[in-house]
PDB file of C-alpha atoms in Angstrom:
ATOM      1  CA  UNK A 291       4.687 -12.372 -19.354  1.00 75.00           C
ATOM      2  CA  UNK A 292       6.513  -9.101 -20.012  1.00 72.00           C
ATOM      3  CA  UNK A 293       8.303  -7.233 -17.261  1.00 69.00           C
ATOM      4  CA  UNK A 294      10.738  -4.370 -16.950  1.00 69.00           C
ATOM      5  CA  UNK A 295      12.616  -3.268 -13.807  1.00 73.00           C
ATOM      6  CA  UNK A 296      13.236   0.411 -13.143  1.00 67.00           C
ATOM      7  CA  UNK A 297      14.847   2.575 -10.513  1.00 60.00           C
ATOM      8  CA  UNK A 298      13.210   5.957  -9.995  1.00 58.00           C
ATOM      9  CA  UNK A 299      13.553   8.808  -7.542  1.00 50.00           C
ATOM     10  CA  UNK A 300      11.244  11.721  -6.849  1.00 45.00           C
ATOM     11  CA  UNK A 301      11.719  14.175  -9.752  1.00 47.00           C
ATOM     12  CA  UNK A 302      11.760  17.201  -7.495  1.00 43.00           C
ATOM     13  CA  UNK A 303      14.543  15.974  -5.224  1.00 39.00           C
ATOM     14  CA  UNK A 304      16.113  12.976  -6.939  1.00 39.00           C
ATOM     15  CA  UNK A 305      19.599  13.714  -5.649  1.00 35.00           C
ATOM     16  CA  UNK A 306      18.437  13.477  -2.025  1.00 46.00           C
ATOM     17  CA  UNK A 307      16.384  10.295  -2.202  1.00 52.00           C
ATOM     18  CA  UNK A 308      17.226   6.625  -2.387  1.00 65.00           C
ATOM     19  CA  UNK A 309      15.622   5.502  -5.666  1.00 83.00           C
ATOM     20  CA  UNK A 310      12.621   3.234  -5.437  1.00 90.00           C
ATOM     21  CA  UNK A 311      12.945  -0.112  -7.180  1.00 94.00           C
ATOM     22  CA  UNK A 312       9.865  -0.776  -9.229  1.00 95.00           C
ATOM     23  CA  UNK A 313       8.835  -3.438 -11.708  1.00 95.00           C
ATOM     24  CA  UNK A 314       6.105  -3.179 -14.338  1.00 95.00           C
ATOM     25  CA  UNK A 315       4.628  -6.532 -15.354  1.00 95.00           C
ATOM     26  CA  UNK A 316       2.018  -7.529 -17.904  1.00 95.00           C
ATOM     27  CA  UNK A 317       1.047 -10.974 -16.654  1.00 95.00           C
ATOM     28  CA  UNK A 318      -1.708 -12.267 -18.901  1.00 94.00           C
ATOM     29  CA  UNK A 319      -2.764 -14.256 -15.813  1.00 96.00           C
ATOM     30  CA  UNK A 320      -0.762 -13.810 -12.637  1.00 96.00           C
ATOM     31  CA  UNK A 321      -1.866 -17.167 -11.222  1.00 95.00           C
ATOM     32  CA  UNK A 322      -0.429 -18.957 -14.245  1.00 95.00           C
ATOM     33  CA  UNK A 323       2.852 -17.038 -13.811  1.00 95.00           C
ATOM     34  CA  UNK A 324       3.068 -17.144 -10.016  1.00 95.00           C
ATOM     35  CA  UNK A 325       6.358 -19.099  -9.935  1.00 95.00           C
ATOM     36  CA  UNK A 326       7.928 -16.597 -12.338  1.00 95.00           C
ATOM     37  CA  UNK A 327       6.624 -13.707 -10.204  1.00 95.00           C
ATOM     38  CA  UNK A 328       8.202 -15.151  -7.057  1.00 94.00           C
ATOM     39  CA  UNK A 329      11.507 -15.565  -8.889  1.00 94.00           C
ATOM     40  CA  UNK A 330      11.380 -11.938 -10.068  1.00 95.00           C
ATOM     41  CA  UNK A 331      10.718 -10.741  -6.514  1.00 95.00           C
ATOM     42  CA  UNK A 332      13.624 -12.844  -5.221  1.00 93.00           C
ATOM     43  CA  UNK A 333      16.028 -11.630  -7.930  1.00 95.00           C
ATOM     44  CA  UNK A 334      15.125  -7.929  -8.035  1.00 94.00           C
ATOM     45  CA  UNK A 335      13.809  -7.195  -4.522  1.00 95.00           C
ATOM     46  CA  UNK A 336      11.360  -4.535  -5.777  1.00 96.00           C
ATOM     47  CA  UNK A 337       9.740  -1.901  -3.591  1.00 96.00           C
ATOM     48  CA  UNK A 338       6.696  -1.667  -5.864  1.00 97.00           C
ATOM     49  CA  UNK A 339       5.137  -3.919  -8.493  1.00 97.00           C
ATOM     50  CA  UNK A 340       2.798  -2.393 -11.067  1.00 98.00           C
ATOM     51  CA  UNK A 341       0.752  -5.276 -12.470  1.00 98.00           C
ATOM     52  CA  UNK A 342      -1.735  -5.449 -15.304  1.00 97.00           C
ATOM     53  CA  UNK A 343      -3.737  -8.181 -17.026  1.00 97.00           C
ATOM     54  CA  UNK A 344      -3.794  -9.963 -13.689  1.00 97.00           C
ATOM     55  CA  UNK A 345      -6.891 -12.004 -14.683  1.00 96.00           C
ATOM     56  CA  UNK A 346      -7.935 -12.171 -11.022  1.00 95.00           C
ATOM     57  CA  UNK A 347     -11.413 -12.006  -9.563  1.00 93.00           C
ATOM     58  CA  UNK A 348     -12.925 -12.155  -6.077  1.00 91.00           C
ATOM     59  CA  UNK A 349     -12.452 -15.916  -5.936  1.00 92.00           C
ATOM     60  CA  UNK A 350      -8.699 -15.342  -5.484  1.00 93.00           C
ATOM     61  CA  UNK A 351      -7.297 -13.925  -2.247  1.00 95.00           C
ATOM     62  CA  UNK A 352      -4.177 -11.790  -2.649  1.00 95.00           C
ATOM     63  CA  UNK A 353      -2.409 -14.106  -0.193  1.00 93.00           C
ATOM     64  CA  UNK A 354      -2.795 -16.927  -2.734  1.00 93.00           C
ATOM     65  CA  UNK A 355      -0.805 -14.957  -5.300  1.00 91.00           C
ATOM     66  CA  UNK A 356       1.768 -12.819  -3.534  1.00 90.00           C
ATOM     67  CA  UNK A 357       4.592 -13.590  -1.185  1.00 83.00           C
ATOM     68  CA  UNK A 358       4.575 -12.152   2.339  1.00 88.00           C
ATOM     69  CA  UNK A 359       5.997  -8.664   2.623  1.00 94.00           C
ATOM     70  CA  UNK A 360       3.693  -6.821   0.202  1.00 97.00           C
ATOM     71  CA  UNK A 361       0.448  -4.925   0.657  1.00 97.00           C
ATOM     72  CA  UNK A 362      -1.646  -5.430  -2.477  1.00 97.00           C
ATOM     73  CA  UNK A 363      -4.315  -3.106  -3.868  1.00 97.00           C
ATOM     74  CA  UNK A 364      -6.314  -4.632  -6.719  1.00 98.00           C
ATOM     75  CA  UNK A 365      -8.949  -3.656  -9.236  1.00 98.00           C
ATOM     76  CA  UNK A 366     -10.257  -6.818 -10.846  1.00 97.00           C
ATOM     77  CA  UNK A 367     -12.507  -7.141 -13.846  1.00 93.00           C
ATOM     78  CA  UNK A 368     -15.933  -8.540 -13.116  1.00 78.00           C
ATOM     79  CA  UNK A 369     -15.860 -10.669 -16.279  1.00 81.00           C
ATOM     80  CA  UNK A 370     -12.772 -12.259 -17.812  1.00 77.00           C
ATOM     81  CA  UNK A 371      -9.227 -11.004 -18.332  1.00 89.00           C
ATOM     82  CA  UNK A 372      -7.803  -7.577 -17.595  1.00 96.00           C
ATOM     83  CA  UNK A 373      -7.328  -6.315 -14.073  1.00 97.00           C
ATOM     84  CA  UNK A 374      -4.634  -4.192 -12.424  1.00 98.00           C
ATOM     85  CA  UNK A 375      -2.884  -4.070  -9.066  1.00 98.00           C
ATOM     86  CA  UNK A 376      -0.169  -2.368  -7.062  1.00 98.00           C
ATOM     87  CA  UNK A 377       1.957  -4.421  -4.685  1.00 98.00           C
ATOM     88  CA  UNK A 378       3.829  -2.198  -2.222  1.00 97.00           C
ATOM     89  CA  UNK A 379       6.567  -3.415   0.092  1.00 96.00           C
ATOM     90  CA  UNK A 380       5.407  -3.529   3.703  1.00 96.00           C
ATOM     91  CA  UNK A 381       8.342  -1.310   4.711  1.00 95.00           C
ATOM     92  CA  UNK A 382       6.668   1.629   2.942  1.00 96.00           C
ATOM     93  CA  UNK A 383       3.790   3.663   4.375  1.00 97.00           C
ATOM     94  CA  UNK A 384       0.896   3.711   1.926  1.00 97.00           C
ATOM     95  CA  UNK A 385      -2.832   4.287   1.685  1.00 97.00           C
ATOM     96  CA  UNK A 386      -5.495   3.839  -0.951  1.00 96.00           C
ATOM     97  CA  UNK A 387      -7.006   6.864  -2.704  1.00 95.00           C
ATOM     98  CA  UNK A 388     -10.535   5.853  -3.786  1.00 94.00           C
ATOM     99  CA  UNK A 389     -11.455   9.418  -4.826  1.00 96.00           C
ATOM    100  CA  UNK A 390      -9.217   8.964  -7.871  1.00 98.00           C
ATOM    101  CA  UNK A 391     -11.082   5.867  -9.066  1.00 98.00           C
ATOM    102  CA  UNK A 392     -12.825   6.170 -12.443  1.00 98.00           C
ATOM    103  CA  UNK A 393     -14.413   3.877 -15.031  1.00 97.00           C
ATOM    104  CA  UNK A 394     -11.096   2.508 -16.302  1.00 98.00           C
ATOM    105  CA  UNK A 395      -8.634  -0.212 -15.355  1.00 98.00           C
ATOM    106  CA  UNK A 396      -6.462   1.735 -12.958  1.00 98.00           C
ATOM    107  CA  UNK A 397      -5.670   1.757  -9.265  1.00 98.00           C
ATOM    108  CA  UNK A 398      -3.973   4.430  -7.135  1.00 98.00           C
ATOM    109  CA  UNK A 399      -1.877   4.356  -3.984  1.00 98.00           C
ATOM    110  CA  UNK A 400      -0.558   7.280  -1.957  1.00 97.00           C
ATOM    111  CA  UNK A 401       2.960   6.612  -0.686  1.00 96.00           C
ATOM    112  CA  UNK A 402       4.111   8.659   2.295  1.00 95.00           C
ATOM    113  CA  UNK A 403       7.868   9.242   2.208  1.00 90.00           C
ATOM    114  CA  UNK A 404       9.801  10.373   5.279  1.00 87.00           C
ATOM    115  CA  UNK A 405      10.166  14.169   5.336  1.00 84.00           C
ATOM    116  CA  UNK A 406       9.027  14.376   1.708  1.00 88.00           C
ATOM    117  CA  UNK A 407       5.753  15.150  -0.085  1.00 92.00           C
ATOM    118  CA  UNK A 408       3.660  12.067  -0.818  1.00 95.00           C
ATOM    119  CA  UNK A 409       4.204  10.068  -3.988  1.00 96.00           C
ATOM    120  CA  UNK A 410       1.133   8.950  -5.939  1.00 98.00           C
ATOM    121  CA  UNK A 411       1.399   5.614  -7.752  1.00 98.00           C
ATOM    122  CA  UNK A 412      -0.984   4.469 -10.485  1.00 98.00           C
ATOM    123  CA  UNK A 413      -1.105   1.094 -12.239  1.00 98.00           C
ATOM    124  CA  UNK A 414      -2.987   1.375 -15.532  1.00 98.00           C
ATOM    125  CA  UNK A 415      -4.160  -0.895 -18.346  1.00 98.00           C
ATOM    126  CA  UNK A 416      -5.732   0.159 -21.636  1.00 97.00           C
ATOM    127  CA  UNK A 417      -7.061  -2.903 -23.459  1.00 96.00           C
ATOM    128  CA  UNK A 418      -6.308  -3.206 -27.182  1.00 94.00           C
ATOM    129  CA  UNK A 419      -9.003  -1.862 -29.495  1.00 91.00           C
ATOM    130  CA  UNK A 420     -10.673   0.025 -26.646  1.00 95.00           C
ATOM    131  CA  UNK A 421     -10.336   3.422 -28.303  1.00 94.00           C
ATOM    132  CA  UNK A 422      -9.761   6.702 -26.535  1.00 96.00           C
ATOM    133  CA  UNK A 423     -12.312   6.305 -23.713  1.00 97.00           C
ATOM    134  CA  UNK A 424      -9.914   4.669 -21.193  1.00 97.00           C
ATOM    135  CA  UNK A 425      -7.534   7.580 -21.819  1.00 98.00           C
ATOM    136  CA  UNK A 426     -10.329  10.101 -21.266  1.00 98.00           C
ATOM    137  CA  UNK A 427     -11.018   8.367 -17.938  1.00 98.00           C
ATOM    138  CA  UNK A 428      -7.314   8.458 -17.038  1.00 98.00           C
ATOM    139  CA  UNK A 429      -7.363  12.187 -17.708  1.00 98.00           C
ATOM    140  CA  UNK A 430     -10.357  12.559 -15.372  1.00 98.00           C
ATOM    141  CA  UNK A 431      -8.491  10.712 -12.629  1.00 98.00           C
ATOM    142  CA  UNK A 432      -5.335  12.810 -13.075  1.00 98.00           C
ATOM    143  CA  UNK A 433      -7.440  15.977 -13.136  1.00 98.00           C
ATOM    144  CA  UNK A 434      -8.920  15.128  -9.722  1.00 98.00           C
ATOM    145  CA  UNK A 435      -5.429  14.599  -8.331  1.00 98.00           C
ATOM    146  CA  UNK A 436      -3.931  17.775  -9.796  1.00 97.00           C
ATOM    147  CA  UNK A 437      -6.942  19.890  -8.792  1.00 97.00           C
ATOM    148  CA  UNK A 438      -6.304  19.165  -5.123  1.00 94.00           C
ATOM    149  CA  UNK A 439      -2.480  19.089  -5.305  1.00 91.00           C
ATOM    150  CA  UNK A 440      -0.695  21.849  -7.193  1.00 85.00           C
ATOM    151  CA  UNK A 441       2.359  19.778  -8.191  1.00 91.00           C
ATOM    152  CA  UNK A 442       1.911  16.168  -7.062  1.00 96.00           C
ATOM    153  CA  UNK A 443       4.690  13.640  -7.463  1.00 96.00           C
ATOM    154  CA  UNK A 444       3.329  10.874  -9.688  1.00 97.00           C
ATOM    155  CA  UNK A 445       4.512   7.561 -11.090  1.00 97.00           C
ATOM    156  CA  UNK A 446       2.077   6.209 -13.670  1.00 98.00           C
ATOM    157  CA  UNK A 447       2.929   2.814 -15.167  1.00 98.00           C
ATOM    158  CA  UNK A 448       1.321  -0.024 -17.057  1.00 97.00           C
ATOM    159  CA  UNK A 449       0.350  -1.345 -20.469  1.00 96.00           C
ATOM    160  CA  UNK A 450      -0.977   1.477 -22.641  1.00 96.00           C
ATOM    161  CA  UNK A 451      -1.198  -0.502 -25.910  1.00 95.00           C
ATOM    162  CA  UNK A 452      -0.195   2.453 -28.082  1.00 94.00           C
ATOM    163  CA  UNK A 453       2.173   0.982 -30.695  1.00 94.00           C
ATOM    164  CA  UNK A 454       1.854   4.009 -32.970  1.00 93.00           C
ATOM    165  CA  UNK A 455       3.554   6.381 -30.549  1.00 94.00           C
ATOM    166  CA  UNK A 456       7.336   6.649 -30.717  1.00 92.00           C
ATOM    167  CA  UNK A 457       9.168   7.697 -27.549  1.00 94.00           C
ATOM    168  CA  UNK A 458      12.393   9.690 -27.621  1.00 92.00           C
ATOM    169  CA  UNK A 459      14.024  11.372 -24.631  1.00 91.00           C
ATOM    170  CA  UNK A 460      10.854  10.992 -22.592  1.00 91.00           C
ATOM    171  CA  UNK A 461       8.572  12.598 -25.186  1.00 94.00           C
ATOM    172  CA  UNK A 462       6.043  10.951 -27.488  1.00 95.00           C
ATOM    173  CA  UNK A 463       5.641  11.449 -31.237  1.00 95.00           C
ATOM    174  CA  UNK A 464       2.606   9.981 -33.019  1.00 95.00           C
ATOM    175  CA  UNK A 465       3.307   7.804 -36.043  1.00 92.00           C
ATOM    176  CA  UNK A 466      -0.370   8.060 -36.987  1.00 90.00           C
ATOM    177  CA  UNK A 467      -2.692  10.946 -36.128  1.00 88.00           C
ATOM    178  CA  UNK A 468      -5.444   8.880 -34.530  1.00 92.00           C
ATOM    179  CA  UNK A 469      -7.780  10.321 -31.892  1.00 92.00           C
ATOM    180  CA  UNK A 470      -6.347   7.844 -29.399  1.00 94.00           C
ATOM    181  CA  UNK A 471      -2.744   8.963 -29.888  1.00 95.00           C
ATOM    182  CA  UNK A 472      -3.666  12.641 -29.914  1.00 95.00           C
ATOM    183  CA  UNK A 473      -5.758  12.435 -26.747  1.00 96.00           C
ATOM    184  CA  UNK A 474      -3.070  10.476 -24.918  1.00 97.00           C
ATOM    185  CA  UNK A 475      -0.216  12.811 -25.816  1.00 97.00           C
ATOM    186  CA  UNK A 476      -2.377  15.787 -24.834  1.00 97.00           C
ATOM    187  CA  UNK A 477      -2.856  14.182 -21.392  1.00 98.00           C
ATOM    188  CA  UNK A 478       0.865  13.489 -20.988  1.00 97.00           C
ATOM    189  CA  UNK A 479       1.776  17.055 -21.971  1.00 96.00           C
ATOM    190  CA  UNK A 480      -0.979  18.592 -19.832  1.00 96.00           C
ATOM    191  CA  UNK A 481       0.501  17.124 -16.660  1.00 97.00           C
ATOM    192  CA  UNK A 482       4.154  17.399 -17.614  1.00 96.00           C
ATOM    193  CA  UNK A 483       4.771  13.652 -17.483  1.00 97.00           C
ATOM    194  CA  UNK A 484       7.963  12.179 -18.918  1.00 96.00           C
ATOM    195  CA  UNK A 485       8.200   8.624 -20.230  1.00 96.00           C
ATOM    196  CA  UNK A 486      11.085   6.633 -18.718  1.00 94.00           C
ATOM    197  CA  UNK A 487      11.206   3.345 -20.669  1.00 91.00           C
ATOM    198  CA  UNK A 488      13.941   3.392 -23.306  1.00 84.00           C
ATOM    199  CA  UNK A 489      13.687  -0.050 -24.908  1.00 84.00           C
ATOM    200  CA  UNK A 490      10.970  -1.975 -26.724  1.00 79.00           C
ATOM    201  CA  UNK A 491       8.834  -4.008 -24.349  1.00 81.00           C
ATOM    202  CA  UNK A 492       7.106  -6.234 -26.921  1.00 73.00           C
ATOM    203  CA  UNK A 493       8.463  -6.973 -30.379  1.00 74.00           C
ATOM    204  CA  UNK A 494       9.550  -3.546 -31.707  1.00 75.00           C
ATOM    205  CA  UNK A 495       7.066  -1.493 -29.702  1.00 79.00           C
ATOM    206  CA  UNK A 496       7.037   0.303 -26.362  1.00 85.00           C
ATOM    207  CA  UNK A 497       3.667  -0.714 -24.971  1.00 86.00           C
ATOM    208  CA  UNK A 498       4.522  -1.004 -21.256  1.00 93.00           C
ATOM    209  CA  UNK A 499       5.389   2.511 -20.142  1.00 94.00           C
ATOM    210  CA  UNK A 500       6.464   4.387 -17.013  1.00 95.00           C
ATOM    211  CA  UNK A 501       5.731   8.097 -16.538  1.00 97.00           C
ATOM    212  CA  UNK A 502       7.069  10.337 -13.792  1.00 94.00           C
TER     213      UNK A 502
END
């Protein structure tokens, strides 16, 4: 299980907001790592958990996995592995946004902040060896959001499985000119997203990323 804690504020008014505490976790089966998850929640007290590779299906109720105090939005795979979720602290006002759903492993939540524009949260997983199509679908989802909101506040996080992209000062540089890398960096640049993770998340690669 790989996880990384972060503290982020709204980009447009960061100096005026209490940062949200968020954790991005690649579980490779959340049920098998439930004890570790509960320890992470106890130690870090996160506001939001972005989870991927949950390996859940409809035979598992969210209450079997998560501690009280979180509202959980899931998108499970119908067959084996994968799966994403967002767990949002009950103290925050949130709603699902099904119009942003596409044929990819992602899930969106709209977070309503007091006296601030809403914050859109997306948990995303691109399986290894899945090519550029999941990124094309992510672009479609972002396009729907940006077409109805001129400058939405977004936090996009998860496991992108792009080891051949190097990240420096929030910007990505392809180490190989594959279609996958090119398409992804075009999406990131199109929507003005900056990458926030500064350390390797697995071996020497940044695979689990946070964009805001």
